[in-house]
XYZ file of C-alpha atoms in Angstrom:
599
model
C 62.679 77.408 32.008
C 62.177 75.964 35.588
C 65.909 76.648 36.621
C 64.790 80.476 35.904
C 62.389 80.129 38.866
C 64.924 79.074 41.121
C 67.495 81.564 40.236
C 64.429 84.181 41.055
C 63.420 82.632 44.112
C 67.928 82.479 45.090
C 68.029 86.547 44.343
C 64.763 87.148 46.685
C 66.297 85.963 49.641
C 70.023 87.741 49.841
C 67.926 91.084 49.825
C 66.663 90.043 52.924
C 70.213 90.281 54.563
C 70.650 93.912 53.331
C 69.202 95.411 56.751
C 70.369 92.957 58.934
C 74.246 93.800 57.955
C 74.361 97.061 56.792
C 76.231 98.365 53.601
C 78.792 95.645 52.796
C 82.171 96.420 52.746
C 82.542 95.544 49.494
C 80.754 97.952 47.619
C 82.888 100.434 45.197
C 85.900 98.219 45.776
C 87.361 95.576 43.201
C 85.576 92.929 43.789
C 89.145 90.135 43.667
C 91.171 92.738 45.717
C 88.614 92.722 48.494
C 88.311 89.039 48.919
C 92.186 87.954 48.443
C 92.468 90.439 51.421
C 90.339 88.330 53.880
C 90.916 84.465 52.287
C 94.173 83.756 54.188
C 92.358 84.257 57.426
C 92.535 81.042 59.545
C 89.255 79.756 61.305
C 90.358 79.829 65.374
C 88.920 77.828 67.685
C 86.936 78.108 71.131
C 89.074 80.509 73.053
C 87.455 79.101 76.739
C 85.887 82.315 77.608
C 82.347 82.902 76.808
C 82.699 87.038 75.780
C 85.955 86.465 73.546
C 83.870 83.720 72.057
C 80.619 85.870 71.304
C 82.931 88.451 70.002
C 84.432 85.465 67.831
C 80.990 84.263 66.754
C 80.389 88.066 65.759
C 83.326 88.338 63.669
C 82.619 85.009 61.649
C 79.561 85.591 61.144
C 80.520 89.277 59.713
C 83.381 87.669 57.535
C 80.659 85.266 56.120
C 78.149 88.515 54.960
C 80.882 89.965 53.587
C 81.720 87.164 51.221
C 77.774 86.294 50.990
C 77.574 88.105 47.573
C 81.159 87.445 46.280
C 82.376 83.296 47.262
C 80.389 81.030 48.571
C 83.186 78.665 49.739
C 83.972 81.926 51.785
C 80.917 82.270 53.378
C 79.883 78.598 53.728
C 83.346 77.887 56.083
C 83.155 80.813 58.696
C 79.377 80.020 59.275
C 80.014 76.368 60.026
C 83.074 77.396 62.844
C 80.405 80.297 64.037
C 77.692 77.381 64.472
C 80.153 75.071 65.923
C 81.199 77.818 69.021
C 77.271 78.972 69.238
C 76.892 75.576 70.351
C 79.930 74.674 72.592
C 78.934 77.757 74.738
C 75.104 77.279 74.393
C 74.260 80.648 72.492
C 70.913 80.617 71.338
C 70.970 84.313 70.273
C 73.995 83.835 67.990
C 72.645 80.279 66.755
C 69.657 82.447 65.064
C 71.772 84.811 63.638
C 74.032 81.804 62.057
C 70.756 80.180 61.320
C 69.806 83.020 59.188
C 72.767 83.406 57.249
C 72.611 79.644 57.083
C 69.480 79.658 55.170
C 70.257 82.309 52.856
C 73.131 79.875 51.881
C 71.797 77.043 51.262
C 68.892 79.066 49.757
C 71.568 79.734 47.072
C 73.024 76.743 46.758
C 69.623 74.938 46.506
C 69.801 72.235 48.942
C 66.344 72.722 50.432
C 66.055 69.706 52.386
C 68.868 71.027 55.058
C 66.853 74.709 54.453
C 63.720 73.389 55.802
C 65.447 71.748 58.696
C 67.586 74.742 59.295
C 64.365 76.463 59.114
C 62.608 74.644 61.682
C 64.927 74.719 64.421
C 65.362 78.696 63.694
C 61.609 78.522 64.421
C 61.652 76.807 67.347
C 64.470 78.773 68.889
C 62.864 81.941 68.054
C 59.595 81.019 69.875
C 62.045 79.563 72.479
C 63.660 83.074 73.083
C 60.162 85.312 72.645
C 61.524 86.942 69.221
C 58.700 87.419 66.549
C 61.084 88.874 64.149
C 63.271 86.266 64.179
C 60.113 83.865 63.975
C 58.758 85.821 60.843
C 62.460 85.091 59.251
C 61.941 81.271 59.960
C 58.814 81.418 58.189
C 59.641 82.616 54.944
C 62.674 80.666 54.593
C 60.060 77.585 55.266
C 58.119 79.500 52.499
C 61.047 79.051 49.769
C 61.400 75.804 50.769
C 57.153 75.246 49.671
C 57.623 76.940 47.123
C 60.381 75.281 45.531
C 57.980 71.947 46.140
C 55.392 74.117 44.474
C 53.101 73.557 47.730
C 51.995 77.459 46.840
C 49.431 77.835 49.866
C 51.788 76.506 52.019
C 54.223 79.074 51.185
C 51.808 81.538 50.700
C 50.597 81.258 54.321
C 54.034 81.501 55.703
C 54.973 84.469 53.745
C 51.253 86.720 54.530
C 52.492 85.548 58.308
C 56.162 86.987 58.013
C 54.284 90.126 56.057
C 52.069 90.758 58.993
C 55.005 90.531 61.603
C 57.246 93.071 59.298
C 54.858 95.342 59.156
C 53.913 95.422 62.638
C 58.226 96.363 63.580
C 58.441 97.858 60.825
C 61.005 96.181 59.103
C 60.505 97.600 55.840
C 63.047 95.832 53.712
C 61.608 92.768 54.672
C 58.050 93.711 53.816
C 59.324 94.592 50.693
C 60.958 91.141 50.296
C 57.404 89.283 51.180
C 55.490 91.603 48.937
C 57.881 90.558 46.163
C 57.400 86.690 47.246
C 53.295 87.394 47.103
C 53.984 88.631 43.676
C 56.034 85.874 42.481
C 53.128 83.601 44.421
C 50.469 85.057 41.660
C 52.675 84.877 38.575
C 53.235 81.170 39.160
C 49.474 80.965 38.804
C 48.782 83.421 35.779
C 47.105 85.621 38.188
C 49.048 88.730 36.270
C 47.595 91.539 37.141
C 47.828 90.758 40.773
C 51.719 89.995 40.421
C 52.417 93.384 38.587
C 50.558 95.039 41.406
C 52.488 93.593 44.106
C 55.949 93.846 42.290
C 55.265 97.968 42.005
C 55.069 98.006 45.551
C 57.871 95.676 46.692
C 59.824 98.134 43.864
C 58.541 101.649 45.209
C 59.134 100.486 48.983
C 62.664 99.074 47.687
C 63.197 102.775 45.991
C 61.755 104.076 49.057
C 64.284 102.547 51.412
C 67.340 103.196 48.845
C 68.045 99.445 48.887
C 69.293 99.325 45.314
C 69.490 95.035 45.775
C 65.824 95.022 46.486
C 65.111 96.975 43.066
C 67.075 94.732 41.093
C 65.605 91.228 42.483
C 62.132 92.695 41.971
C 63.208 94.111 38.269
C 64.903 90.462 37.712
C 61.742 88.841 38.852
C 59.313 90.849 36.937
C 61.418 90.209 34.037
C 60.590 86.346 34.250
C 56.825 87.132 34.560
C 57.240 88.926 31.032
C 59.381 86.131 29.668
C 56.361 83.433 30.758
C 53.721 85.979 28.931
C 56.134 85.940 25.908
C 56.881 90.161 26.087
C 60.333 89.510 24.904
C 60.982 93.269 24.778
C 60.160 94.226 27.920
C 61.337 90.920 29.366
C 64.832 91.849 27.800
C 64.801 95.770 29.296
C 64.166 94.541 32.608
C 66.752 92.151 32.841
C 69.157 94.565 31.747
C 68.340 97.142 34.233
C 68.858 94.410 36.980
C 72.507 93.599 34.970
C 72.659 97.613 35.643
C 72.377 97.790 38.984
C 74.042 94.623 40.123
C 77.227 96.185 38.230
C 77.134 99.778 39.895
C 77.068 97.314 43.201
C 80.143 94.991 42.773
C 77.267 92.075 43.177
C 78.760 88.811 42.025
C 75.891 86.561 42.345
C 73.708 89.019 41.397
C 75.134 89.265 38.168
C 75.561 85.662 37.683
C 72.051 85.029 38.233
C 70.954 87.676 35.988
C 73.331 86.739 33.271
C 71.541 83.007 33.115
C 68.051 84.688 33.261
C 69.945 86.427 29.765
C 71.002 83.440 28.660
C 68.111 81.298 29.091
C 66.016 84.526 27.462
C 68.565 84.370 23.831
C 68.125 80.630 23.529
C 64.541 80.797 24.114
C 64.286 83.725 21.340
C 66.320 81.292 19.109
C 69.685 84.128 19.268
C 71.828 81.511 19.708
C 74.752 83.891 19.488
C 74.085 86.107 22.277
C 73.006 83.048 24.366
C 76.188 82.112 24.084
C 77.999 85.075 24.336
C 75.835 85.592 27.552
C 76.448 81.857 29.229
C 80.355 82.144 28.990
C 80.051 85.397 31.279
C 77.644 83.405 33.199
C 79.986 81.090 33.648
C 82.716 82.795 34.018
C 80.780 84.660 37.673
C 79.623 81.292 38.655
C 83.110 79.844 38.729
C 84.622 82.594 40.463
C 81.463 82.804 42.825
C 82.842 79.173 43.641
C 79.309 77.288 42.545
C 79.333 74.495 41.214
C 75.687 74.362 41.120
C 75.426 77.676 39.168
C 78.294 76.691 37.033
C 76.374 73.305 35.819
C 73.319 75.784 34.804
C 76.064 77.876 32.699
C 77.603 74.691 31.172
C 73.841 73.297 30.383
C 72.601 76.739 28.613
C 75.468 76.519 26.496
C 75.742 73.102 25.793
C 72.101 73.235 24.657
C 72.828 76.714 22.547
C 76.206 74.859 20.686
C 73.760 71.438 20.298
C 71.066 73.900 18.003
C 74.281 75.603 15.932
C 75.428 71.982 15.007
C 78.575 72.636 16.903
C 79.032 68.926 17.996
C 82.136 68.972 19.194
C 82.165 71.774 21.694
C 78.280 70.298 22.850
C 80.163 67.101 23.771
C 82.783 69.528 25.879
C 80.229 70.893 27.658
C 78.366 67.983 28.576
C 81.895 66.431 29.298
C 81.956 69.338 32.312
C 78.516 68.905 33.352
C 78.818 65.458 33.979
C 81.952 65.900 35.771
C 80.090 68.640 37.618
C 77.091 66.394 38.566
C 79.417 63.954 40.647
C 81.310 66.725 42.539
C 78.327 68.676 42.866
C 76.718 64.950 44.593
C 79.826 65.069 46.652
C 79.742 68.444 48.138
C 76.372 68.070 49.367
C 76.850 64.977 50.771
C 79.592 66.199 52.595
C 77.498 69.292 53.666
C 74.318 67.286 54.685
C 76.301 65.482 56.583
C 78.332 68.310 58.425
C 75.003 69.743 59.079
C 73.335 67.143 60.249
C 76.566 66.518 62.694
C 75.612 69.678 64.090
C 72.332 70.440 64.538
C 72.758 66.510 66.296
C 75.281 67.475 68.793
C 72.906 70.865 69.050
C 70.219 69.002 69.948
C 72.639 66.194 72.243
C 73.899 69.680 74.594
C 70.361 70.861 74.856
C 69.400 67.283 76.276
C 71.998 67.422 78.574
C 71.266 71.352 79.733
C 67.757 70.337 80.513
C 68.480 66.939 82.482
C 71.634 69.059 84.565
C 68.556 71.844 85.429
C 65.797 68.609 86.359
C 68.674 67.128 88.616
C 69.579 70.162 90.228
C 65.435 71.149 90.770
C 65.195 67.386 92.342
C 68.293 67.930 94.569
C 66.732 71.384 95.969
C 63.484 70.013 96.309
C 64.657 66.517 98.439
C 66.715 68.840 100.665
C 63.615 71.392 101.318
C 61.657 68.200 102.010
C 63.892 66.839 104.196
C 64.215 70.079 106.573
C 60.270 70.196 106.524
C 60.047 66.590 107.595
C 62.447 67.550 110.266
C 60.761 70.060 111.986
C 57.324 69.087 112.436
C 56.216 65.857 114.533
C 55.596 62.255 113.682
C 51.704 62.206 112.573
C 52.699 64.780 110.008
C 56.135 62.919 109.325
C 53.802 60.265 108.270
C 51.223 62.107 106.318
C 54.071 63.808 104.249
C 55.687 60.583 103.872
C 52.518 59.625 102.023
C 52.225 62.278 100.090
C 55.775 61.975 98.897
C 55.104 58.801 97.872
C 52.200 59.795 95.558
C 54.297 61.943 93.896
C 57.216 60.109 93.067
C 54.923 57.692 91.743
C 54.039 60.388 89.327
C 57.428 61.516 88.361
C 58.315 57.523 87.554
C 55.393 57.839 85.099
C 56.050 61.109 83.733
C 59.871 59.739 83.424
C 59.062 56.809 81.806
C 57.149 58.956 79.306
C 59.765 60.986 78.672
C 62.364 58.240 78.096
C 60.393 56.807 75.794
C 60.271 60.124 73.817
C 63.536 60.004 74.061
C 64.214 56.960 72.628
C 61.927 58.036 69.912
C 63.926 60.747 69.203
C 67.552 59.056 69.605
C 66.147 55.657 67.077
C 64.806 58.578 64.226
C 67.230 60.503 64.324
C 69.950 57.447 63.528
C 67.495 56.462 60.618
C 67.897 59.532 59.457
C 71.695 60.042 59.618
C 72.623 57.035 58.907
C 70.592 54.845 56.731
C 69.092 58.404 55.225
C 72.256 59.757 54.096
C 72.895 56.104 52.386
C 69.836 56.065 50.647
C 70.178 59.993 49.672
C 73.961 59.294 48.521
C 72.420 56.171 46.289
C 69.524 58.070 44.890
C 71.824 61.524 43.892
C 74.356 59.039 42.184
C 71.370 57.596 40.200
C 70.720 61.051 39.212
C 73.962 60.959 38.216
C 73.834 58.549 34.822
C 72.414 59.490 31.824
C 70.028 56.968 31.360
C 69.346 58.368 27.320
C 72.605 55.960 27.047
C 71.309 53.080 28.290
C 69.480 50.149 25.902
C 65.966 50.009 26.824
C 65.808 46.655 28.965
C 68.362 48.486 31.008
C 66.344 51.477 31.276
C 63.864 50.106 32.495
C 65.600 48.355 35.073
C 67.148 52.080 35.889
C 63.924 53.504 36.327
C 62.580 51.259 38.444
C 65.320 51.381 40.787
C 65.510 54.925 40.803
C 61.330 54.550 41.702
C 62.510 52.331 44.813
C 65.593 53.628 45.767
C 63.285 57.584 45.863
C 59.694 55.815 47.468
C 62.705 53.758 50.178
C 63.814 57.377 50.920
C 60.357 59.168 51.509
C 59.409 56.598 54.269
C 62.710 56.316 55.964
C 61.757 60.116 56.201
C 58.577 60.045 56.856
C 59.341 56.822 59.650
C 62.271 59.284 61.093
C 59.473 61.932 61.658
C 56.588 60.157 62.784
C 58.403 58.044 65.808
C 58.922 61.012 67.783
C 57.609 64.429 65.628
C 58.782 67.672 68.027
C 55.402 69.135 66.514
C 53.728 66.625 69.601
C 56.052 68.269 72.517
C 55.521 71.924 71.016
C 51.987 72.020 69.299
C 49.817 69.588 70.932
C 47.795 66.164 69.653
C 45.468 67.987 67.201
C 48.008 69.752 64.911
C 50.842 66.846 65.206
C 47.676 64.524 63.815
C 46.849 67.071 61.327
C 50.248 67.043 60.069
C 50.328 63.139 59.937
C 47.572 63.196 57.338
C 48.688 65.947 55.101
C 51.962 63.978 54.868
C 50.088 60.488 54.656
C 47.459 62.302 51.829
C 50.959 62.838 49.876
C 51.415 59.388 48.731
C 47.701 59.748 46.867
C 47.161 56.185 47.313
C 44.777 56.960 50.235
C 42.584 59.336 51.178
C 42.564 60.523 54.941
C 40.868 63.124 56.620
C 40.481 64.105 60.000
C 37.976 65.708 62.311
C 37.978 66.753 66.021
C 35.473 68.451 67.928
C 34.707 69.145 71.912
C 39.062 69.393 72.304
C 39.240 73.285 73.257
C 42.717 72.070 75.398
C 45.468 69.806 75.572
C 45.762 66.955 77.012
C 48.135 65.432 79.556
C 51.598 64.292 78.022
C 50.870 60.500 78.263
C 47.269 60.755 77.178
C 48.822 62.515 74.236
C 51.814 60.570 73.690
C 49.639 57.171 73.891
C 46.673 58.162 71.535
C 49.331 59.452 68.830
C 50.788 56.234 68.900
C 47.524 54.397 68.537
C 46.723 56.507 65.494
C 50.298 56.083 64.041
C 49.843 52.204 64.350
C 46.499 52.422 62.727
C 47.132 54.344 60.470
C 50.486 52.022 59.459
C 47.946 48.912 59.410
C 45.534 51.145 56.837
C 48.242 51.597 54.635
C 50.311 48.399 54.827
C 47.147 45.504 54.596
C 43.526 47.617 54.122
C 43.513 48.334 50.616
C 41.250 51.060 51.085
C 40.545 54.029 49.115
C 39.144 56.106 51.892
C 40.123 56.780 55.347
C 39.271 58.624 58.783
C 39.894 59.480 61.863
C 37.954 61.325 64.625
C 38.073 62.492 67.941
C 35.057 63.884 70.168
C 35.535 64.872 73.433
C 32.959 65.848 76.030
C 33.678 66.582 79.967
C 33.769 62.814 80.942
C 35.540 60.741 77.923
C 37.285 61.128 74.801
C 36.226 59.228 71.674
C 38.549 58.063 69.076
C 37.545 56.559 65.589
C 39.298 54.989 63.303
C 38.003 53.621 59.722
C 38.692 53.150 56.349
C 36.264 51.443 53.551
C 38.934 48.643 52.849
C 39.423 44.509 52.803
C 38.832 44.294 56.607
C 41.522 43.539 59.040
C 42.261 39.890 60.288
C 42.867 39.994 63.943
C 45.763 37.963 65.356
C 44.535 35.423 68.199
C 48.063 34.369 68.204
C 49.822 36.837 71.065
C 51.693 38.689 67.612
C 52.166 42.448 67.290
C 48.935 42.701 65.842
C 46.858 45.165 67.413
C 48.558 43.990 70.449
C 50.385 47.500 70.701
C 47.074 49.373 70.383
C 45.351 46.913 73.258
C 48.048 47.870 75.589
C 48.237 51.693 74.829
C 44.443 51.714 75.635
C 44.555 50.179 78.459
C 47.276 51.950 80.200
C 45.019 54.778 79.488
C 41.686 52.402 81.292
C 40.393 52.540 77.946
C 38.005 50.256 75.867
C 38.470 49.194 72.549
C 35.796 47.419 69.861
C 36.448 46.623 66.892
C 33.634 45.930 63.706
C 34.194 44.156 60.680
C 31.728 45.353 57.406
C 32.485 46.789 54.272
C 35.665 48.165 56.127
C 37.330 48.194 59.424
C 36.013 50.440 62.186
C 37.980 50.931 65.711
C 35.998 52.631 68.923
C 38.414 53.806 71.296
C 36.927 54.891 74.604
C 39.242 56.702 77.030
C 38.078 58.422 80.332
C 39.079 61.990 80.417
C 41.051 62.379 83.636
């Protein structure tokens, strides 16, 4: 029944695009005539001037919407050449817009890893460029992505922040989309009566606004609530007035999606008949919608509906397909990851290079508006400015060599991640890809336990990637970036952290901030890789003159090196470029008192 959830959550988040594009062109017309119109169009390339190549970006971007509902292969190839020009002629504008219809896409398609990161950077960028609407979209595609983890608060937070941003511009169809997602939020934890309540108004605003997509996602998703509470009659009506309207519309994946919910609803109901009557339509959308995803959930509904009429032989087809599906279905996202991840690289690569082109252009002014000043006043002050120039350049070596270690943060986790990332990811989705049922049971095992290793291998290289250089310490601050360190290090439920700060109203300078998140990552590394603990925490307390740092956990004790090894050489250092202290204590656990003056 879980693949049910996710076709809900898929449906909520094409409503969403409704407003943004207007009435598609599509509506009322065949849907096959339409599309064979457009397909032979070729994708052009930069045209050198920066207005044609908005106006390009524009009409990509407009060819993609318009196949959004009706082939995804469509939609998925104009928004990559509409990224690709946003970024040779450093358009932030249009990169949201792509971003957004990049979401919704692989919203569909269900690869939520490149969502959230797609995600992110919208959020950034939005925040970048001052545009709170734009932000509240960010959010609630970070949202799905929780929610698809089932981290529920999570996602609930984003989405009552998008809400509250809606509402205040008035972007009703939107509001209507969150109030929908807050509904679906309280069915997932049999709070019923709050779901139905929030459903009628994400309906009645939906009705409200004439959005006839809206009323069908919300019908479509109430329908699932009364499939979970086992009101098969009402369930079945409200699926069928979703088929209704997603008909009168021309909506390809709308019916698709709807005619799994129907097929998943027959073979639950044991009419394994109509299930299968049902899954060949469903089947039939999903391959002309060009999904292979949506096509395996076809092929596994009917599979499983054959399998309980004792029709062996067509079972065995079916599974046949699926596991032919499986490997392409690997494949393509491979080859998508890795496209995107291309990009949003070189995106990142020609923002670098923006920045440095501005700093080196600032410096040039600024030497030649020193110099003139120099020249026109007389030697004592020659001298005295010559001092002070000096002061300052020693600050601008620090600050540089702060920043090119951040840098070099960045550049070493982000090749983890493409590289040795997409290995591991390619390794684990082909392990996904044997049906281990087959396999004798020595072998199995074996199987399992590298799946286990291959998977945990994958979660650090991630988690490594992120914590060498997180963008959370550049845009947030120390507090929330450490925060964020222990909800991700409380994942592995091996070892309980918590942290506490108090007497830090402000932030701190950039190497003060830089240097005590690297002591705490290095701790935190030696807590997990030799304490054995159970419990673990860190605290800072700050007061006008110093800033206090504790570390401690309740483990074995750590054994100092003496001999000159990494140790907690690193950590000695750190402090004391920061004319720190540092003790350490030994007894029933380790405790580390960091002392740093508060310049």
């Amino acid at each position: 029944m879980s693949f049910i959830f996710r076709n809900q959550l898929h449906l909520l988040w094409i409503v969403l695009l409704v407003p943004l594009v207007g009435v598609l062109p599509l509506q009322g017309q065949p849907v096959d005539d339409v599309i064979s119109s457009d397909k032979g169009l070729s994708a052009l390339t930069s045209t050198g001037n920066f207005a044609k190549d908005t106006m390009l970006i524009n009409k990509y971007n407009q060819l993609a919407r318009k196949y959004l509902f009706h082939d995804a292969s469509v939609t998925i190839r104009y928004a990559k050449e509409a990224l690709a020009l946003c970024q040779k002629n450093h358009w932030d504008r249009g990169k949201l817009d792509t971003y957004n219809l990049l979401s919704t896409y692989y919203l569909i398609d269900g690869s939520y890893d490149i969502l959230r990161e797609i995600s992110n950077e919208s959020y950034n960028l939005s925040i970048k460029l001052d545009l709170p609407v734009y932000k509240a979209y960010a959010e609630r595609f970070l949202a799905e992505s929780y929610a698809e983890y089932r981290e529920f608060d999570k996602a609930y937070f984003y989405f009552e922040s998008a809400l509250a941003t809606f509402i205040k511009y008035k972007a009703d169809s939107a509001q209507a989309l969150c109030l929908e997602n807050i509904a679906n939020y309280h069915r997932e934890k049999n709070e019923w009566e709050l779901a139905e309540e929030n459903y009628n108004k994400a309906y009645q605003l939906n009705d409200q606004l004439n959005n006839p997509f809206g009323k069908a996602s919300v019908l479509q998703s109430e329908g699932y609530m009364c499939l979970r509470r086992l009101q098969f009659q009402k369930a079945e009506n409200l699926f069928y007035r979703a088929l209704a309207i997603n008909k009168s519309i021309n909506n390809r994946y709308g019916l698709l999606n709807v005619y799994n919910d129907l097929n998943n609803f027959y073979y639950i109901t044991n009419d394994f008949d109509k299930s299968i009557e049902i899954g060949k339509l469903a089947l039939d959308f999903s391959k002309r919608y060009h999904s292979t995803l949506h096509t395996n959930w076809a092929l596994n509904c009917l599979a499983k509906a054959y399998k309980k009429k004792n029709d062996l032989p067509t079972t065995v087809e079916y599974l046949e397909q699926i596991s032919f599906l499986r490997r392409l279905t690997h494949q393509e996202r491979i080859e998508r990851q890795f496209t995107m991840s291309q990009l949003m690289f070189d995106n990142k690569q020609m923002d670098i290079e923006i920045q440095n082109k501005t700093i080196e252009e600032q410096n040039a002014i600024q030497v030649f508006l020193i110099g003139i000043l120099v020249l026109s006043i007389i030697f004592a002050i020659f001298l005295w400015r010559a001092n002070i120039n000096l002061r300052k350049k020693n600050v601008e070596i620090k600050g540089a060599l702060i920043k090119g270690q951040t840098l070099e943060r960045k550049r070493v986790a982000a090749e983890l991640h493409d590289s040795l990332g997409g290995t591991l990811a390619s390794l684990n989705w082909y392990l996904y890809g044997i049906d281990k049922k087959i396999l004798p049971d020595h072998e199995r095992t074996i199987y399992n336990s590298i799946q286990q290793m291959v998977g945990k291998a994958y979660k650090d290289l991630r988690s490594l990637s992120h914590n060498l250089m997180p963008d959370d310490l550049e845009t947030h601050g120390l507090v929330l970036t450490i925060q964020r360190l222990v909800d991700k290090l409380n994942e592995n439920n091996e070892i309980s952290f918590t942290f506490d700060v108090s007497g830090l109203d402000e932030r701190l300078g950039s190497k003060v901030e830089f240097e005590m998140y690297s002591i705490i990552l290095e701790l935190t590394n030696n807590i997990l890789k030799h304490a054995q603990a159970k419990l673990a925490r860190i605290q800072i307390e700050a007061d006008p003159q110093f800033i206090n740092l504790t570390v401690s956990d309740d483990g074995i004790g750590l054994r100092v090196k003496t001999d000159g090894g990494m140790g907690l050489g690193n950590v000695r250092n750190r402090v004391q470029s920061l004319s720190g202290t540092l003790k350490i204590q030994i007894e029933n656990g380790t405790f580390i008192f960091i002392k740093i003056p508060r310049t």
